[in-house]
Structure formats: structure tokens, C-alpha cells
CSV table of C-alpha atoms in Angstrom, one decimal:
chain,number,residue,atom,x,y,z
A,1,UNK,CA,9.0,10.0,-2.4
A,2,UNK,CA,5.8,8.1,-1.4
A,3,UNK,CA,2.7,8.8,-3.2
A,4,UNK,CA,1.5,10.6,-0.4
A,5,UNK,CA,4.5,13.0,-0.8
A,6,UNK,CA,3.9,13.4,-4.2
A,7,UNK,CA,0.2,14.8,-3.7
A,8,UNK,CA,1.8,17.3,-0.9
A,9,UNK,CA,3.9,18.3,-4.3
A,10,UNK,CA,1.4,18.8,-6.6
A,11,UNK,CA,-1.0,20.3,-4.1
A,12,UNK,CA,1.4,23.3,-3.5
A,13,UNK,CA,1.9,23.7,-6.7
A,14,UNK,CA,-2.0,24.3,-7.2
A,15,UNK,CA,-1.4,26.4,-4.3
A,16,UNK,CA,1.2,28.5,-5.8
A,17,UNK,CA,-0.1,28.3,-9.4
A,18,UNK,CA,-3.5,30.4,-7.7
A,19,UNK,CA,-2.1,32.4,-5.3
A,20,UNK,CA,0.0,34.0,-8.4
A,21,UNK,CA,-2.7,34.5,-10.4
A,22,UNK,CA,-2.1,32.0,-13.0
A,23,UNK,CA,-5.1,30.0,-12.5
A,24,UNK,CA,-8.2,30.6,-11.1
A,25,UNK,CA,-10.8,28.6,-9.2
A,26,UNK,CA,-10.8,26.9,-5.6
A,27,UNK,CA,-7.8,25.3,-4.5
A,28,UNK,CA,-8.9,21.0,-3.5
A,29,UNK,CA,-8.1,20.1,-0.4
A,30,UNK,CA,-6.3,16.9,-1.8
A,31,UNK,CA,-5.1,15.4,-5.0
A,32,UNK,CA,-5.4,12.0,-5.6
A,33,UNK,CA,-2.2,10.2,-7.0
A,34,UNK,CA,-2.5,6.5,-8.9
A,35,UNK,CA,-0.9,4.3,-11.4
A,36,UNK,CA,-0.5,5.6,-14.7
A,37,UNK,CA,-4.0,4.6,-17.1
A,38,UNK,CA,-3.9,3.1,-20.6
A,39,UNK,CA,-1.2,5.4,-22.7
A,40,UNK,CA,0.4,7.1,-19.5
A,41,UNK,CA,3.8,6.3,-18.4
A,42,UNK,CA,6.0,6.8,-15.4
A,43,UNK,CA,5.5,5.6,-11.9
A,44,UNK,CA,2.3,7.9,-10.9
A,45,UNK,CA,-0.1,9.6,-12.4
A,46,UNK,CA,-2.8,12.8,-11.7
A,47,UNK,CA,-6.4,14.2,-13.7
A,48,UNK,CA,-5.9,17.0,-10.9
A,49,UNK,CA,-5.8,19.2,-14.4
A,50,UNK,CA,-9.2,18.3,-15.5
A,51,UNK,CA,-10.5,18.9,-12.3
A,52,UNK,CA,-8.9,22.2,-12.2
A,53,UNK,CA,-10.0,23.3,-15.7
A,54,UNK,CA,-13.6,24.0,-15.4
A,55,UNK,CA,-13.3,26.7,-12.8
A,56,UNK,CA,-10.1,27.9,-14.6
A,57,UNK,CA,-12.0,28.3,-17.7
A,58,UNK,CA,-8.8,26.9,-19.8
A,59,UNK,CA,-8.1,23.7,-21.8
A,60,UNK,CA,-7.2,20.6,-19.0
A,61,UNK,CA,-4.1,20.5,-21.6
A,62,UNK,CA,-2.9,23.7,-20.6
A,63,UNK,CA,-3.7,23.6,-17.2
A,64,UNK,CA,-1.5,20.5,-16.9
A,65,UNK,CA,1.4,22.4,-18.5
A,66,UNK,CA,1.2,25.3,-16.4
A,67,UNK,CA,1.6,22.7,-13.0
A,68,UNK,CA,4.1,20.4,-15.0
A,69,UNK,CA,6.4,23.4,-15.2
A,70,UNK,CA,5.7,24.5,-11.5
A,71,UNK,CA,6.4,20.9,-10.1
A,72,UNK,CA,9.6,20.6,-12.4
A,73,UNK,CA,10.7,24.2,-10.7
A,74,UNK,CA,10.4,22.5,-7.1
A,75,UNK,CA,10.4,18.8,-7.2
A,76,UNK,CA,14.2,17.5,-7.6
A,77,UNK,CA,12.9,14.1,-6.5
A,78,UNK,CA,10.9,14.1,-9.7
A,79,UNK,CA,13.2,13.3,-13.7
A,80,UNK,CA,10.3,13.4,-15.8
A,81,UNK,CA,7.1,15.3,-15.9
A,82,UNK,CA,4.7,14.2,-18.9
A,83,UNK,CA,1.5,15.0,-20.1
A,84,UNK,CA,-0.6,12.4,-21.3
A,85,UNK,CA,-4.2,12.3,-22.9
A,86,UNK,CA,-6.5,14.5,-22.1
A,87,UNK,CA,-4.5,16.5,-19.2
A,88,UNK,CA,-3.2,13.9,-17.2
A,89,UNK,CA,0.5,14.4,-15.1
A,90,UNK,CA,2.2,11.2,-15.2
A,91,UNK,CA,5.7,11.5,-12.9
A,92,UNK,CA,8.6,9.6,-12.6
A,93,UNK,CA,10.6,9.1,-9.8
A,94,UNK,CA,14.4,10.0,-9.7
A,95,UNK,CA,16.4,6.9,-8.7
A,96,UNK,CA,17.5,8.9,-5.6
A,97,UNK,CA,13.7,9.3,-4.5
A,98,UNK,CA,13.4,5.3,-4.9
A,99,UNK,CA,16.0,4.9,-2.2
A,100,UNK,CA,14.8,7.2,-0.2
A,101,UNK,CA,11.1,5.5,-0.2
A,102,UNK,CA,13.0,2.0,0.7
A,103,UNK,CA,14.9,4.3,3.9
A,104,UNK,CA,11.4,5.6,5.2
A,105,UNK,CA,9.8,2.1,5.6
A,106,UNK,CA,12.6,0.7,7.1
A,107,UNK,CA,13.0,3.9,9.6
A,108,UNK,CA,9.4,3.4,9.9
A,109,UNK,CA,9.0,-0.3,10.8
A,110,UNK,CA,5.7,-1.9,10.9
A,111,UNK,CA,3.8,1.5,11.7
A,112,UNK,CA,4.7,2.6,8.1
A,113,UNK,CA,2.0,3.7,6.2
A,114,UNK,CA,0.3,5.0,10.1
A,115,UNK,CA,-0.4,8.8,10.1
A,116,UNK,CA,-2.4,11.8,10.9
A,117,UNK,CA,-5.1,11.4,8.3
A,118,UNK,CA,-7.7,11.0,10.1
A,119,UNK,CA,-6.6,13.3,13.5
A,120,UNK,CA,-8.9,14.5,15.5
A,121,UNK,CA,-11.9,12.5,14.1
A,122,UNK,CA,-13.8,10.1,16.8
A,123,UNK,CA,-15.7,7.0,15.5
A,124,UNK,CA,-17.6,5.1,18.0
A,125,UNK,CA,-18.9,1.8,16.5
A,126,UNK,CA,-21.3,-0.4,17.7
A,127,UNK,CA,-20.2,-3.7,18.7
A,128,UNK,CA,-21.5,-7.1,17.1
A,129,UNK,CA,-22.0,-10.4,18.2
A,130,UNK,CA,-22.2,-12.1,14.5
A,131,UNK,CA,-18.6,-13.5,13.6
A,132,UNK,CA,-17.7,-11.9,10.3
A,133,UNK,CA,-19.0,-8.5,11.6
A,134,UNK,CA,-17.1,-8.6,14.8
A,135,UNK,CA,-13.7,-9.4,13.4
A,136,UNK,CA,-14.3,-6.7,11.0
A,137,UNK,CA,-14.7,-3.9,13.6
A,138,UNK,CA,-12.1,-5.1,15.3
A,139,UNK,CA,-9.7,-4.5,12.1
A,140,UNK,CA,-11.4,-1.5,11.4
A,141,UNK,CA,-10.8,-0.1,14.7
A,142,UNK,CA,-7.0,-0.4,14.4
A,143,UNK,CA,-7.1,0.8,11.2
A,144,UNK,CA,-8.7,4.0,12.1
A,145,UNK,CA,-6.2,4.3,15.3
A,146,UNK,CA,-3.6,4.0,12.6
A,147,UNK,CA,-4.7,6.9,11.0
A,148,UNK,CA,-4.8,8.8,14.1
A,149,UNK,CA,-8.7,8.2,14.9
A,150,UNK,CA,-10.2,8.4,18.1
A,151,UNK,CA,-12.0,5.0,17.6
A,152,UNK,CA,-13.7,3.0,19.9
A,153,UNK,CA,-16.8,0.6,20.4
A,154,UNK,CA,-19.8,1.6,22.5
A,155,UNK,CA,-23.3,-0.2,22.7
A,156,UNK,CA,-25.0,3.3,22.2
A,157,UNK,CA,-23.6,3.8,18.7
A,158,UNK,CA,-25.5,4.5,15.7
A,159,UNK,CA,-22.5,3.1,13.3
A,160,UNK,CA,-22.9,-0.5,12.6
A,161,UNK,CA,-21.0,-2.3,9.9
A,162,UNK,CA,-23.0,-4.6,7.4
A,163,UNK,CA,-21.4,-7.5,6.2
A,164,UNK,CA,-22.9,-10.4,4.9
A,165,UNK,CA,-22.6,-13.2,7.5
A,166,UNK,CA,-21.3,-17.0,8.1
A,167,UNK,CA,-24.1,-19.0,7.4
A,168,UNK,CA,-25.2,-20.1,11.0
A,169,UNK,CA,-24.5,-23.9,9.8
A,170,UNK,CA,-20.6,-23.0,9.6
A,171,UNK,CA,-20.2,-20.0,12.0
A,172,UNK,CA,-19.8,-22.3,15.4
A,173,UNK,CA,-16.6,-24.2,14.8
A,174,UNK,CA,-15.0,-22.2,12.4
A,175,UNK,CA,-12.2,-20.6,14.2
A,176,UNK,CA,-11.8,-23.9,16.0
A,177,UNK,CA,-11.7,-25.6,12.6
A,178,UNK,CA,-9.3,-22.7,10.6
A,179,UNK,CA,-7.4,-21.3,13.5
A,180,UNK,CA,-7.9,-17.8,14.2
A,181,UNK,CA,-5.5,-16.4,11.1
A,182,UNK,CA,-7.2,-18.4,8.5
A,183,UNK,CA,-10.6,-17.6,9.8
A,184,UNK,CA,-9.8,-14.0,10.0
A,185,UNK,CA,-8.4,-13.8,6.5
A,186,UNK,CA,-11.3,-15.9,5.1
A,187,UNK,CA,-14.4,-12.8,7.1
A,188,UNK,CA,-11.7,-9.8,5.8
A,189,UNK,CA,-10.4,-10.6,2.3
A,190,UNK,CA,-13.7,-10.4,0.9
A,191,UNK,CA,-15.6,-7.2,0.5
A,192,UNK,CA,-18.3,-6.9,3.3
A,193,UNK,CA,-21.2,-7.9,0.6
A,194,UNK,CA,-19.5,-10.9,-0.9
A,195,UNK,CA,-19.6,-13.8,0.8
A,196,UNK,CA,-17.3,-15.1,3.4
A,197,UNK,CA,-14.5,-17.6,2.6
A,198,UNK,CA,-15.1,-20.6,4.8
A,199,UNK,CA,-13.6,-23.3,3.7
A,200,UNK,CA,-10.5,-25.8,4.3
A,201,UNK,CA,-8.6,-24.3,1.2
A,202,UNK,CA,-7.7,-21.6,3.3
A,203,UNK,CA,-5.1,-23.7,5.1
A,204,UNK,CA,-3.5,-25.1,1.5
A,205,UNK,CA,-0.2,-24.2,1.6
A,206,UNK,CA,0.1,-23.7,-1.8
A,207,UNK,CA,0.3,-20.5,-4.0
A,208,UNK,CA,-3.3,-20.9,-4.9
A,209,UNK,CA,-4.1,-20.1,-1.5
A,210,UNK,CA,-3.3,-16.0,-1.4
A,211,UNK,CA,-3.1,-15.8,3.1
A,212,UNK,CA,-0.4,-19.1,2.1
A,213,UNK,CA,1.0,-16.7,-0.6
A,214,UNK,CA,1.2,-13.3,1.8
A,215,UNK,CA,2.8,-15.8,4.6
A,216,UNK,CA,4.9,-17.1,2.6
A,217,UNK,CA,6.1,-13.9,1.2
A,218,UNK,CA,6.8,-12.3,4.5
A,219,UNK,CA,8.5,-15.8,5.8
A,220,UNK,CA,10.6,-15.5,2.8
A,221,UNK,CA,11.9,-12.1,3.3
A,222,UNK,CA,13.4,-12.7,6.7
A,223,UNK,CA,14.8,-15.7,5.9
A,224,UNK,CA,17.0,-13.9,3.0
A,225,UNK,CA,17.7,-11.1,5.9
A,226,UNK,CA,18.7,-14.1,8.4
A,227,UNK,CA,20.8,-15.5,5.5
A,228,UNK,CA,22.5,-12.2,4.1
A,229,UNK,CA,23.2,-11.9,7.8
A,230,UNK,CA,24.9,-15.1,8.1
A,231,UNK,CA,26.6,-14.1,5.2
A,232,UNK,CA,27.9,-10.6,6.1
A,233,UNK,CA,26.1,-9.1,2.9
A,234,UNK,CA,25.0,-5.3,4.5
A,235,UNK,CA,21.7,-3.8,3.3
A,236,UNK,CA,23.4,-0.4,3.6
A,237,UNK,CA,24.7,1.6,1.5
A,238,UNK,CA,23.3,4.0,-1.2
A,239,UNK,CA,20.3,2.4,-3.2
A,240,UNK,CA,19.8,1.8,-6.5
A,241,UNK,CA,17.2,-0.4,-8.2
A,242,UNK,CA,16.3,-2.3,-11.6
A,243,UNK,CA,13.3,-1.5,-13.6
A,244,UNK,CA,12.4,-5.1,-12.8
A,245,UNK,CA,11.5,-3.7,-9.1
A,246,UNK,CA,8.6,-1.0,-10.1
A,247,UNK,CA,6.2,-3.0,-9.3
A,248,UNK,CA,7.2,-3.5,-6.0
A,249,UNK,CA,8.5,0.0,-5.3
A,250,UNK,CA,4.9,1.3,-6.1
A,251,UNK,CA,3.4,-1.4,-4.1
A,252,UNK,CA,5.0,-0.2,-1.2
A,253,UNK,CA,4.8,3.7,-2.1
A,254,UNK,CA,0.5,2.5,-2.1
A,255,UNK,CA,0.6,0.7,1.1
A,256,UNK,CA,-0.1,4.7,3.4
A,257,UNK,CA,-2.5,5.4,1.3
A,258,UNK,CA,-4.1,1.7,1.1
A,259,UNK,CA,-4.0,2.3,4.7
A,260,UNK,CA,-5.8,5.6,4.7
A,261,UNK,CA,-8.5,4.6,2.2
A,262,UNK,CA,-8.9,1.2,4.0
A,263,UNK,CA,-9.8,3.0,7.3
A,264,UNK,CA,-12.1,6.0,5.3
A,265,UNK,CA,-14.3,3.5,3.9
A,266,UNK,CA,-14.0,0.9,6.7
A,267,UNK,CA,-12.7,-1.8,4.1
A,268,UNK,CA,-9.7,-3.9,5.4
A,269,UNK,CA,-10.3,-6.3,2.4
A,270,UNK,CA,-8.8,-3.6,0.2
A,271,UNK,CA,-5.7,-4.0,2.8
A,272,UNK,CA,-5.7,-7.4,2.3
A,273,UNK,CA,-5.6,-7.3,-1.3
A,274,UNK,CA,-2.7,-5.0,-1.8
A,275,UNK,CA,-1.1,-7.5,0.8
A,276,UNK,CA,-1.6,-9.8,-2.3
A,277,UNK,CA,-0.3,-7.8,-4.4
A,278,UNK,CA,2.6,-7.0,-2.6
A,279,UNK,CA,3.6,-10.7,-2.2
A,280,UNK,CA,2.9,-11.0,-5.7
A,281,UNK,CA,5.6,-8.1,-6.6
A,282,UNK,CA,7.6,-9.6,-4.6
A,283,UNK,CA,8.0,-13.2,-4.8
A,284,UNK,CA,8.2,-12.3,-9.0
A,285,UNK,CA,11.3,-10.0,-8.2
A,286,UNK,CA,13.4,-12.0,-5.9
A,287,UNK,CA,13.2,-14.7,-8.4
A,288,UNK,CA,14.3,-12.2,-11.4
A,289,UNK,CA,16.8,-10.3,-8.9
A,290,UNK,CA,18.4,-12.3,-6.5
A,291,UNK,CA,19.0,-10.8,-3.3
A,292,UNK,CA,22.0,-12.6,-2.4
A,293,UNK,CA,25.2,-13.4,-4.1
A,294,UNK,CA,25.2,-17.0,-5.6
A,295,UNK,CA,28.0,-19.9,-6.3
A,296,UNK,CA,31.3,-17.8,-6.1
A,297,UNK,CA,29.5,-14.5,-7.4
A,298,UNK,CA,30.9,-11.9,-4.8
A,299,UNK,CA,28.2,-9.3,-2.5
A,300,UNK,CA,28.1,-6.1,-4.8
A,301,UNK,CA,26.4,-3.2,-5.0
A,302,UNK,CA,22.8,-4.3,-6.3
A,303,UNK,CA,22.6,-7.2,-4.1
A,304,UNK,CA,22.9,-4.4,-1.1
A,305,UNK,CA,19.6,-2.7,-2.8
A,306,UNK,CA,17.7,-6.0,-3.5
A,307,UNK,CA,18.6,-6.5,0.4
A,308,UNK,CA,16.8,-3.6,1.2
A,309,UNK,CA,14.0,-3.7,-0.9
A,310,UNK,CA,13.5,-7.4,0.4
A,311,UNK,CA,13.4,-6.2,4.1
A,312,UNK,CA,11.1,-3.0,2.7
A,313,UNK,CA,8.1,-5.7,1.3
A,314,UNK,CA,8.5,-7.7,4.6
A,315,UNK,CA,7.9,-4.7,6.8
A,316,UNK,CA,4.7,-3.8,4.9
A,317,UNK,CA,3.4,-7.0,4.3
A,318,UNK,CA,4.6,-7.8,8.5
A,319,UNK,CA,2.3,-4.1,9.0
A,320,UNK,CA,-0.6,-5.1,6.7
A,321,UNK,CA,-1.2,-8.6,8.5
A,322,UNK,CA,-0.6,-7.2,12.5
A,323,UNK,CA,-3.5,-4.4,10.9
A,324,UNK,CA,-5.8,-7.2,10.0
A,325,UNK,CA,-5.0,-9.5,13.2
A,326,UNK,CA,-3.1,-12.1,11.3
A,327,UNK,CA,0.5,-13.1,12.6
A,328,UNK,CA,2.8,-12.9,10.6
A,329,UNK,CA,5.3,-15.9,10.7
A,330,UNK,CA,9.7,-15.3,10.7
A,331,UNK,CA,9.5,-19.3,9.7
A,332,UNK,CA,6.9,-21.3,7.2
């Protein structure tokens, strides 16, 4: 179950909760799923409760109870239910749904996370000339395609993105001088009024650098693939996975709605970003959990999951990097 799955859920159960007469008030059109907050618990979390409580004239409290017992009625991907704080549903996942999350990206490929969100909408952007702001409507373009946009540049167009540009000093040589992945990362990763990342440390390789980091990352995960491979460890097999790998099951269960936000607000830094996290999650996790068998220790079980999980995180961070224009390397 990806997060996106999840507010499909709880929606319906608004749905249901209304069309019954147990709560009263407009249904949303959407509810917005996120990390648990300070005191919560679980792998997601909702405040669709206190939205819902004002125009059902009840206590958020209550109103969370009421949907916690409707999603538990209907949601078999889902062990736990709570209620934390002031009316916020925290969920967590059954280890089947984990698995199942893992299958989808893999099915999926590098077009996991691309949907329908934004079907039927048409953006026409203007084009630019200035570096930063040219690369960035590029990005934004395909992330809007992504999301099933109509999107397109066209010298009429009122919609102009504003970014703060390359100093005119550095702007001439400086995909000459970074090549065009470095450059590109160094014009995206920061927000569009920060200033632009320009300089040599973006070709360190070196954790410190985070493009190094996300390369890395990726390069890693196909190597273990190639090497499993080589090996004759399979990544099939029912999945399950250690509580050392929630961080990077939730990254992953983010990156369609990262994705969807990213292409709403025209931000592919908040892509890149959860690229870094991602890496992060990762690189921590195959050093915890190793993927393949070591010394004499014999393929089992776990090492079949890690395997799949590893080849999950290269697929999104392979998806995240081809969004924003950046290759992303089998070899570093």
C-alpha cells in the first residue's frame, strides 16, 4: 500500500462515514497522508479528523474513532489503527502490504510514481533563455507529463518561472566547466529563490557531495543486482522486511506523491531532495542488512527481500534523476 493508496482508503471511508449519516459536513476531495508527528507512531499518519470536525460539530477525537473503526472494517492491508493527540490516525502497514509496495515499483519500472494526477490539465509555459530558468522548465515540463499534463512551452504564455539566476560572471562556461549532470543538479537542488550551486564541489566524489551520494546510491544498487546475479541469489519470492528498512519503505511509498507535489508546485528541488533521502535510507540499510550472503553464509529468505528492496531504491532513485535530466550511471 503506497501512500497514495492509503488516502484512496481513508477517503472512502469519509465517503461512507457521510453517506450513512454518521458524520456530517462536505466530503474533501483529498486527504493528505505524511509521516507520523512528535508522539504518533506507525508508518503514516492523517489530521483528516480535525479537518472533518468543525462541520461535523463533534470532538476531532471522536471523529477519528468513528473513521479508525470504518478503515479497520475495510483495510486488511492495514494491522494497527491508532489515535494520537489531538485526532490524528496514525496506520501501520501489514508486512504483506510492504511487499506488495516493493512488487508495484518493480512492475512499474522507472515510470513509478507517474500517474493521472494531473489529467486533463494543460500548462503552457513560457520559454527562457536565462540558464537556471531554462533547465528548470525543462524538468518541470516532464514532471507535469508525468502526472498526465498536457504541458508544453509557447512564446505567447503568461506562465513564467522565477528563479534566482547564475550570476552572469559564472553562467557562460558552466556546463562546459560541470558537465551537463552536475550543472543541472547544482540550477535544481536548490529551491528557485535560493541561490544556485555553482561550484567545483559539485564534482567531489565524496559523500559530502549529495548528486555523488544519489549516484552512488543508484550505481550501488545495480551492482548488488549484477552480483546476486552472478551469484544465483533470486529476488523472488514472498517478501518480508526488518524494522531496520522503514525508512526506506516509506521513502519509496513518498516518491508518487513527491512526484505529484513536485509537478503542482513546479518544484523539482523537492524531487531532488527526497532523491537524497532515498540514498540516504538506503546506503544506511544495506550496510545494516546485507543484501547478499557473506563468507559461507548460505542465500536465505531475507537476503531474497533485501534483494528486492535494493532493486526497489534503484528504480526510484534511476526515475527521480531521468525526471530531473541527470543520468543515472549502472557503474561509478
Amino acid at each position: 500500500m503506497t501512500p497514495a493508496d492509503l488516502s484512496r482508503t481513508v477517503l472512502r471511508a469519509v465517503r461512507r462515514t457521510v453517506d450513512e449519516g454518521v458524520l456530517a459536513g462536505p466530503v474533501p476531495d483529498s486527504v493528505q497522508i505524511g509521516r507520523p508527528g512528535p508522539g504518533g507512531s506507525g508508518d503514516y499518519a492523517t489530521s483528516v479528523a480535525l479537518r472533518l470536525a468543525g462541520p461535523a460539530r463533534r470532538d476531532p477525537r471522536e471523529v477519528a474513532e468513528i473513521l479508525r473503526t470504518e478503515i479497520l472494517r475495510t483495510a486488511p492491508a492495514l494491522t494497527r489503527v491508532d489515535v494520537t493527540g489531538p485526532g490524528f490516525l496514525n496506520f501501520t502497514l501489514a508486512p504483506d502490504s510492504r511487499a506488495d509496495l516493493v512488487r508495484a515499483v518493480l512492475d512499474a519500472g522507472i515510470r513509478y510514481g507517474h500517474g493521472d494526477a494531473l489529467a486533463g490539465t494543460t500548462v503552457v509555459l513560457a520559454p527562457a533563455d536565462e540558464p537556471r530558468a531554462a533547465v528548470r522548465t525543462g524538468a518541470v515540463l516532464r514532471l507535469l507529463r508525468a502526472q498526465g499534463a498536457d504541458a508544453r512551452t509557447c512564446e505567447d504564455a503568461t506562465e513564467r518561472l522565477s528563479v534566482r539566476p547564475v550570476p552572469a560572471h559564472l553562467a557562460g562556461d558552466l556546463f562546459a566547466r560541470l558537465g551537463p549532470d552536475a550543472a543541472r543538479w547544482g540550477l535544481l537542488r536548490p529551491a528557485a529563490h535560493d541561490r544556485p550551486a555553482t561550484g567545483d564541489d559539485l564534482l567531489v566524489q565524496h559523500e559530502s557531495n549529495p548528486l555523488f551520494t544519489v549516484r552512488y546510491a543508484h550505481a550501488r544498487t545495480r551492482a548488488l543486482v549484477r552480483n546476486a546475479a552472478d551469484l544465483g541469489v533470486p529476488a523472488g519470492g514472498a517478501h518480508t522486511y526488518e524494522p531496520e528498512a522503514r525508512a526506506l519503505l516509506r521513502s519509496i511509498g513518498d516518491h508518487p506523491g513527491v512526484l505529484a507535489a513536485a509537478a503542482r508546485h513546479r518544484a523539482p528541488d523537492r524531487v531532488a531532495r527526497h532523491l537524497e533521502r532515498t540514498a540516504d535510507a538506503f546506503l544506511h540499510l544495506q550496510e545494516t542488512c546485507r543484501p547478499l550472503p557473506v563468507g559461507d553464509e548460505k542465500p536465505s529468505a531475507a537476503h531474497r527481500s533485501r534483494l528486492a528492496l535494493t532493486e526497489a531504491a534503484g528504480t526510484v532513485l534511476a526515475g527521480g534523476l531521468t525526471l530531473l535530466g541527470i543520468d543515472a550511471p549502472e557503474h561509478l
